[in-house]
Coordinates of C-alpha atoms and ligand atoms in Angstrom, one line a residue:
M1 CA 27.2 5.4 -42.4
T2 CA 25.7 2.0 -41.0
L3 CA 22.0 1.9 -40.3
R4 CA 22.8 1.6 -36.7
T5 CA 24.7 4.7 -36.6
E6 CA 22.1 6.6 -38.6
F7 CA 19.8 5.4 -35.9
H8 CA 21.7 6.7 -33.3
R9 CA 22.2 10.0 -35.0
R10 CA 18.4 10.3 -35.5
T11 CA 17.7 9.6 -32.0
W12 CA 20.2 12.1 -30.8
L13 CA 18.4 14.6 -33.2
L14 CA 15.2 13.9 -32.0
A15 CA 16.0 14.0 -28.4
I16 CA 17.8 17.6 -29.0
A17 CA 14.7 18.7 -30.9
V18 CA 12.4 17.7 -28.0
L19 CA 14.6 19.4 -25.4
M20 CA 14.8 22.5 -27.4
L21 CA 11.0 22.4 -27.7
A22 CA 10.7 21.7 -23.9
C23 CA 13.0 24.7 -23.3
T24 CA 11.0 27.0 -25.5
R25 CA 7.6 25.9 -23.9
R26 CA 9.1 26.5 -20.4
D27 CA 10.3 30.0 -21.4
A28 CA 6.7 30.9 -22.8
A29 CA 5.2 29.4 -19.7
S30 CA 7.5 31.0 -17.1
D31 CA 4.7 33.3 -15.9
G32 CA 2.2 30.5 -15.7
A33 CA 4.0 27.1 -14.8
P34 CA 4.1 26.8 -11.2
D35 CA 7.3 26.3 -9.4
L36 CA 6.0 23.4 -7.3
V37 CA 2.7 21.2 -7.7
L38 CA 1.3 19.2 -4.8
A39 CA -1.2 17.2 -6.7
N40 CA -4.3 15.3 -5.3
V41 CA -3.5 15.6 -1.7
T42 CA -5.6 16.2 1.3
V43 CA -5.4 19.7 2.7
I44 CA -5.6 20.5 6.3
D45 CA -5.7 24.3 6.0
G46 CA -4.8 25.4 9.6
L47 CA -8.2 27.1 10.2
G48 CA -9.8 24.3 11.8
G49 CA -11.8 23.0 8.9
A50 CA -12.2 19.5 7.7
P51 CA -9.5 17.9 5.8
R52 CA -10.3 18.3 2.2
A53 CA -9.1 15.3 0.1
G54 CA -8.4 15.5 -3.8
Q55 CA -7.0 18.9 -3.9
T56 CA -4.0 20.4 -5.7
I57 CA -1.8 23.0 -4.5
E58 CA 0.4 25.3 -6.9
V59 CA 3.1 27.5 -5.7
R60 CA 4.8 30.2 -7.7
A61 CA 7.7 32.5 -6.4
G62 CA 7.2 31.1 -2.7
R63 CA 3.4 31.7 -2.5
I64 CA 0.5 29.5 -2.8
T65 CA -1.2 30.6 -6.1
A66 CA -3.8 27.9 -6.5
L67 CA -5.7 25.5 -4.3
R68 CA -8.2 23.7 -6.4
A69 CA -9.8 20.3 -6.7
A70 CA -7.2 18.2 -8.4
A71 CA -7.6 17.5 -12.3
P72 CA -6.8 14.0 -13.6
D73 CA -3.7 15.1 -15.4
D74 CA -2.1 17.1 -12.6
S75 CA 1.2 15.8 -11.6
S76 CA 3.3 16.6 -8.6
T77 CA 6.7 18.1 -8.4
F78 CA 7.7 15.0 -6.2
D79 CA 5.9 12.0 -5.2
V80 CA 2.7 13.2 -2.9
A81 CA 0.2 10.5 -3.8
G82 CA -2.0 10.0 -1.0
A83 CA -0.3 12.4 1.4
F84 CA -1.6 15.0 3.9
V85 CA -0.5 18.8 3.9
T86 CA -0.6 21.1 6.8
P87 CA 0.9 24.6 7.1
G88 CA 4.3 24.8 8.7
L89 CA 4.2 24.5 12.3
I90 CA 4.6 27.6 14.5
D91 CA 6.3 27.3 18.1
S92 CA 5.3 30.2 20.1
H93 CA 7.6 30.0 22.7
V94 CA 11.3 29.2 22.1
H95 CA 14.3 30.1 24.1
F96 CA 18.0 30.1 22.9
D97 CA 21.2 31.3 24.3
P98 CA 22.0 33.6 21.4
R99 CA 25.8 33.6 22.5
N100 CA 26.1 30.1 21.6
T101 CA 25.6 30.4 17.7
A102 CA 26.6 27.0 16.9
A103 CA 24.1 25.4 19.1
V104 CA 21.5 27.7 17.9
R105 CA 22.0 27.0 14.3
A106 CA 21.8 23.2 15.0
S107 CA 18.5 23.6 17.0
L108 CA 17.1 25.7 14.3
D109 CA 18.1 23.4 11.6
S110 CA 16.5 20.4 13.4
M111 CA 13.4 22.2 14.2
L112 CA 12.7 23.0 10.5
R113 CA 13.3 19.5 9.4
R114 CA 10.6 18.6 12.0
G115 CA 8.1 20.8 10.3
V116 CA 8.5 23.8 12.5
T117 CA 8.6 26.7 10.0
T118 CA 8.3 29.7 12.4
I119 CA 9.3 30.3 15.9
R120 CA 8.5 33.3 18.4
E121 CA 11.6 33.7 20.2
M122 CA 11.0 34.6 23.8
A123 CA 14.1 35.8 25.4
C124 CA 16.0 38.6 24.0
C125 CA 18.5 39.9 21.8
A126 CA 17.1 40.5 18.6
P127 CA 20.2 41.7 16.9
D128 CA 21.7 38.2 17.2
Y129 CA 18.8 36.7 15.5
A130 CA 18.8 39.4 12.8
K131 CA 22.4 38.1 11.9
L132 CA 20.9 34.7 11.5
T133 CA 18.0 35.8 9.5
D134 CA 20.3 37.5 7.2
S135 CA 22.8 34.7 6.8
P136 CA 23.1 32.9 3.6
D137 CA 22.1 29.7 5.0
S138 CA 18.8 31.3 6.7
A139 CA 16.5 29.2 4.3
R140 CA 17.7 26.2 6.6
F141 CA 16.1 27.8 9.8
P142 CA 12.4 28.4 10.6
R143 CA 11.4 32.0 10.4
I144 CA 12.3 33.8 13.3
Y145 CA 10.4 36.4 15.3
T146 CA 11.9 37.9 18.4
S147 CA 10.9 39.8 21.5
A148 CA 12.6 42.8 23.1
F149 CA 13.0 41.8 26.8
W150 CA 11.8 44.6 29.1
A151 CA 11.7 44.2 33.1
G152 CA 12.4 46.5 36.2
P153 CA 15.7 47.5 37.2
Q154 CA 15.9 45.0 40.0
F155 CA 15.3 42.1 37.5
M156 CA 18.2 43.3 35.3
R157 CA 20.4 43.9 38.2
D158 CA 19.8 40.6 40.3
D159 CA 18.4 37.9 38.1
P160 CA 21.4 35.3 37.1
R161 CA 19.7 34.5 33.9
V162 CA 20.5 37.7 31.9
A163 CA 24.0 38.3 34.0
G164 CA 26.7 39.2 31.5
L165 CA 24.5 39.8 28.6
S166 CA 25.9 42.7 26.6
G167 CA 24.1 46.0 26.8
L168 CA 22.1 44.7 30.1
G169 CA 19.5 46.9 31.0
E170 CA 20.5 49.7 28.7
V171 CA 19.8 48.5 25.0
P172 CA 16.2 48.6 23.8
W173 CA 16.1 44.6 23.2
L174 CA 17.2 44.2 26.9
L175 CA 15.8 47.1 28.8
A176 CA 15.4 48.1 32.4
V177 CA 12.2 50.3 32.2
T178 CA 11.1 52.6 35.0
D179 CA 8.5 55.4 34.8
S180 CA 11.0 57.7 33.5
N181 CA 11.8 55.9 30.3
D182 CA 11.1 57.3 26.9
L183 CA 8.9 54.6 25.9
A184 CA 8.3 55.9 22.4
G185 CA 12.2 56.2 21.7
A186 CA 12.9 52.7 23.4
L187 CA 10.1 51.1 21.1
R188 CA 11.7 52.7 18.1
G189 CA 15.0 51.2 19.1
A190 CA 13.3 47.8 19.6
R191 CA 11.7 47.6 16.5
E192 CA 14.9 48.8 14.7
S193 CA 16.8 45.9 16.4
G194 CA 14.3 43.6 14.5
A195 CA 12.0 42.8 17.5
T196 CA 8.3 42.0 16.6
G197 CA 7.0 42.3 20.2
I198 CA 7.9 43.5 23.6
K199 CA 8.1 40.7 26.2
I200 CA 7.1 42.3 29.6
Y201 CA 8.4 40.4 32.3
S202 CA 8.7 41.3 35.7
D203 CA 9.2 44.0 38.5
L204 CA 6.9 46.5 36.8
S205 CA 3.8 48.3 38.1
P206 CA 0.3 47.6 36.4
D207 CA 0.3 51.3 35.2
L208 CA 3.6 51.0 33.7
V209 CA 2.6 47.7 32.0
R210 CA -0.5 49.1 30.6
K211 CA 1.5 52.1 29.0
I212 CA 4.1 49.7 27.6
A213 CA 1.3 47.5 25.8
T214 CA -0.5 50.6 24.6
S215 CA 2.7 52.2 23.2
A216 CA 3.8 48.9 21.7
H217 CA 0.7 48.9 19.7
D218 CA 0.8 52.3 18.9
A219 CA 4.5 51.6 17.4
G220 CA 3.2 48.5 15.4
M221 CA 4.4 46.1 17.8
R222 CA 3.1 43.3 19.9
A223 CA 2.8 43.1 23.5
W224 CA 3.7 39.9 25.1
S225 CA 4.0 38.8 28.7
H226 CA 3.6 36.1 31.2
T227 CA 0.1 35.4 32.7
T228 CA 1.4 37.5 35.7
V229 CA 4.2 39.9 35.8
F230 CA 5.3 40.2 39.4
P231 CA 4.1 42.0 41.5
M232 CA 0.8 42.3 39.1
R233 CA -1.9 39.9 39.5
P234 CA -3.1 37.9 36.5
S235 CA -6.4 39.8 36.5
E236 CA -4.4 43.1 36.0
V237 CA -2.4 41.5 33.2
A238 CA -5.5 40.4 31.6
A239 CA -6.9 43.9 31.5
A240 CA -3.5 45.2 30.3
D241 CA -4.0 45.3 26.5
I242 CA -1.5 42.3 26.3
D243 CA -2.0 40.3 23.0
V244 CA -0.5 36.9 24.2
V245 CA -0.1 35.7 27.7
S246 CA 2.4 32.8 28.5
H247 CA 2.2 29.9 30.9
A248 CA -1.1 28.8 32.2
A249 CA 0.5 27.7 35.4
L250 CA 1.1 31.2 36.5
L251 CA -2.7 32.0 36.7
V252 CA -2.3 30.2 40.1
W253 CA -1.3 33.5 41.4
E254 CA -4.8 35.1 41.1
G255 CA -5.7 33.0 44.1
T256 CA -3.3 34.1 46.5
A257 CA -3.7 37.2 49.1
T258 CA -0.4 38.5 48.3
L259 CA 2.0 38.2 45.3
P260 CA 5.9 38.1 45.3
S261 CA 7.4 41.5 44.2
H262 CA 9.7 39.7 41.7
Y263 CA 11.2 36.2 40.5
D264 CA 12.9 35.3 43.7
G265 CA 13.0 31.8 45.5
P266 CA 12.1 28.3 43.9
H267 CA 9.9 28.7 41.1
P268 CA 8.5 26.8 38.0
F269 CA 10.1 28.9 35.4
N270 CA 13.0 30.0 37.4
P271 CA 14.9 28.3 40.0
F272 CA 15.1 31.8 41.9
G273 CA 11.4 32.4 41.7
P274 CA 8.7 31.8 44.4
P275 CA 7.0 28.7 45.3
A276 CA 3.5 28.5 43.8
P277 CA 0.3 27.5 45.8
Y278 CA -0.7 24.7 43.2
T279 CA -2.3 22.6 46.3
S280 CA -4.2 25.3 47.9
I281 CA -5.8 27.2 44.9
A282 CA -8.2 25.3 42.7
P283 CA -7.7 25.5 39.1
R284 CA -11.3 26.4 38.8
D285 CA -11.5 28.7 41.6
P286 CA -13.9 31.6 40.7
R287 CA -10.9 34.3 40.8
V288 CA -9.1 32.4 38.4
L289 CA -12.0 31.7 36.0
A290 CA -12.7 35.4 36.0
V291 CA -9.2 35.9 34.7
L292 CA -10.2 33.5 31.9
A293 CA -13.3 35.4 31.0
T294 CA -11.4 38.5 30.8
L295 CA -8.9 37.0 28.5
K296 CA -11.7 35.6 26.4
R297 CA -13.5 38.9 26.3
R298 CA -10.6 40.8 25.2
G299 CA -9.5 38.2 22.4
T300 CA -6.2 37.6 24.2
I301 CA -4.2 34.4 23.2
L302 CA -3.1 32.1 25.6
D303 CA 0.3 30.4 25.4
P304 CA -0.2 27.6 27.8
T305 CA 2.9 25.9 27.7
V306 CA 1.7 22.6 29.6
A307 CA 4.3 19.9 28.8
V308 CA 7.3 21.8 30.3
I309 CA 5.5 21.8 33.5
R310 CA 5.1 18.2 33.5
R311 CA 8.8 17.7 32.8
S312 CA 10.4 20.2 35.0
I313 CA 8.1 20.8 38.3
G314 CA 5.8 17.9 39.1
T315 CA 2.3 16.3 39.7
A316 CA 0.5 19.1 41.6
A317 CA 1.5 21.8 39.1
W318 CA 0.8 19.4 36.2
A319 CA -2.5 18.5 37.2
W320 CA -3.4 22.3 37.9
T321 CA -2.0 23.4 34.6
I322 CA -4.1 20.9 32.5
E323 CA -7.3 21.8 34.5
V324 CA -7.0 25.6 33.9
T325 CA -5.9 24.9 30.3
K326 CA -9.0 22.8 29.9
A327 CA -11.2 25.7 31.3
A328 CA -9.6 28.3 29.0
H329 CA -10.3 25.9 26.0
E330 CA -13.8 25.2 27.1
I331 CA -14.7 29.0 26.9
G332 CA -12.9 29.4 23.5
I333 CA -9.6 31.1 24.3
P334 CA -7.4 30.6 21.5
L335 CA -4.2 28.4 22.5
T336 CA -0.9 28.4 20.8
V337 CA 1.8 25.6 20.9
G338 CA 4.5 27.0 22.9
T339 CA 7.2 24.7 23.9
D340 CA 9.7 26.5 26.2
G341 CA 12.5 24.3 25.7
I342 CA 10.8 20.9 24.9
P343 CA 10.2 19.1 21.6
I344 CA 7.0 20.6 19.9
F345 CA 5.5 17.0 19.5
D346 CA 5.4 16.8 23.4
E347 CA 3.3 19.9 23.7
I348 CA 1.1 19.0 20.8
E349 CA 0.4 15.6 22.2
A350 CA 0.0 16.9 25.7
L351 CA -2.7 19.5 24.3
V352 CA -4.6 16.5 22.7
D353 CA -4.1 13.7 25.3
S354 CA -4.4 15.7 28.5
V355 CA -6.3 18.9 27.7
G356 CA -8.5 17.3 25.1
L357 CA -8.0 19.3 22.0
T358 CA -8.9 17.3 18.9
P359 CA -6.0 17.0 16.3
L360 CA -7.8 19.6 14.1
E361 CA -7.9 22.1 17.1
V362 CA -4.4 21.4 18.1
L363 CA -3.4 22.0 14.3
R364 CA -4.9 25.2 14.4
S365 CA -3.1 26.1 17.5
A366 CA 0.1 25.2 15.9
T367 CA -0.5 27.0 12.7
S368 CA -2.9 30.0 12.4
V369 CA -3.3 30.6 16.1
G370 CA 0.6 30.8 16.4
A371 CA 0.6 33.1 13.2
A372 CA -2.0 35.5 15.1
A373 CA 0.0 35.5 18.2
I374 CA 3.1 36.8 16.3
G375 CA 0.8 39.2 14.2
I376 CA 1.8 37.5 10.8
E377 CA -1.8 35.9 10.1
S378 CA -2.1 37.7 6.7
T379 CA 0.8 35.9 5.3
L380 CA 1.6 32.7 7.4
G381 CA -0.2 29.9 9.2
T382 CA -2.8 28.6 6.8
I383 CA -3.0 27.0 3.4
E384 CA -4.6 29.7 1.4
V385 CA -4.1 31.4 -1.9
G386 CA -1.6 34.2 -1.4
K387 CA 0.1 32.8 1.6
I388 CA 3.6 32.2 1.9
A389 CA 4.1 28.5 0.7
D390 CA 5.3 27.0 4.3
L391 CA 4.1 23.7 4.1
V392 CA 4.4 20.1 5.6
V393 CA 3.8 17.0 4.0
Y394 CA 2.9 13.7 5.9
R395 CA 2.1 10.0 4.6
A396 CA -0.2 9.3 7.6
D397 CA -3.1 11.4 8.4
P398 CA -2.6 13.6 11.5
T399 CA -6.0 14.1 12.2
A400 CA -6.4 10.2 12.8
D401 CA -3.4 10.1 15.0
I402 CA -1.5 13.4 15.9
R403 CA 1.7 11.4 16.3
A404 CA 1.8 11.3 12.5
L405 CA 3.4 14.8 13.0
R406 CA 6.6 13.1 14.3
T407 CA 7.5 12.0 10.9
P408 CA 7.0 14.6 8.0
A409 CA 7.7 13.2 4.5
Q410 CA 8.7 16.7 3.3
V411 CA 9.1 20.2 4.7
I412 CA 8.5 23.1 2.3
R413 CA 9.8 26.6 3.4
G414 CA 8.7 29.6 1.1
G415 CA 7.9 27.3 -1.8
R416 CA 11.5 25.2 -1.5
L417 CA 11.9 21.7 -0.4
V418 CA 13.8 21.8 2.8
G419 CA 15.3 18.3 2.2
A420 CA 16.9 19.9 -1.1
L421 CA 18.5 22.6 0.9
R422 CA 21.4 20.4 2.5
Ligands
ZN501 ZN1 10.0 30.9 28.3

């Protein structure tokens, strides 16, 4: 054996010995060693607190198990030096057509890669989403929380948006509701279908809406609606024990003498809805401000969906929506980030640039407030020990320029790097 061969043999033996030792150590430490370490990062916790530099986040079995000041020998699972970490973003107002499965999958996949790790789906058809959530590639999608869609019989009969959906008006996730419904049974069915909340929509009386909301809470579900549920006034909705109201623009209906009975005629959220009086009612009309005061007092969350108004309606409605959302923010009503069909960054930037939220405030809206809207705040929406490790890593500081959110360096879902899933 030449000296050279002997050297190689020794090197190999040494390498094998080191490898065996490493394996033994890993086995011995399998309880203690984190699956993922983000060392020396700036943490933006989602609660609105100031960013904390020099932190280390450890993740085990999909959860955040340590959050502490970084030690000099901490080393990251991947390169995060100088990075900023936020909780995964939560879009509180998403619509898909569940019949087009390929398109839904493509949208969900791209949302997750942009940092949206959770969505509240606001149309219907929980069983279709349950199939996606149960599919083997569900780790490539945001977590999906769905609503059962409830409205009066007229809506189910006449509205073209739901025409042709299977089970229309009959199934608990797409139900025509009247006073004679067995609400407890229907709620049980809605819950079993996978829905988290009831979306209370149109053509319902104030009494019935109140009853639905209270029964939903009794059944462990959330009550969600628009800021008006024709023919109800926004003030009646605000008093009806709803957890989250969507669309600041629809608060305009508090100022009118009479309200439409249902969505019919040209309308911001429905080409078949009634025209809204954005030029004759002031956004700070005392009647509108009184509704905001009720929402604030009751702890109701507002899902304002401002950017979609600019895109789809026009300048009067846009100006009205911005001003009323400012008023809501000024008195401390918690706002979510709900997109209703537009990219999430457009809504986030509109809330900062036009409504006047600070980047920290909008990040809180897009994380912990979004989690509270869905009712999952004990497990998601913040960077805290014990929470599910849904995180987004950015190279630039989003609190210095919120546009940094547009280019996440890495998205982590349940402790797994999303980039490694494809
Ligand atoms: Zn919507």
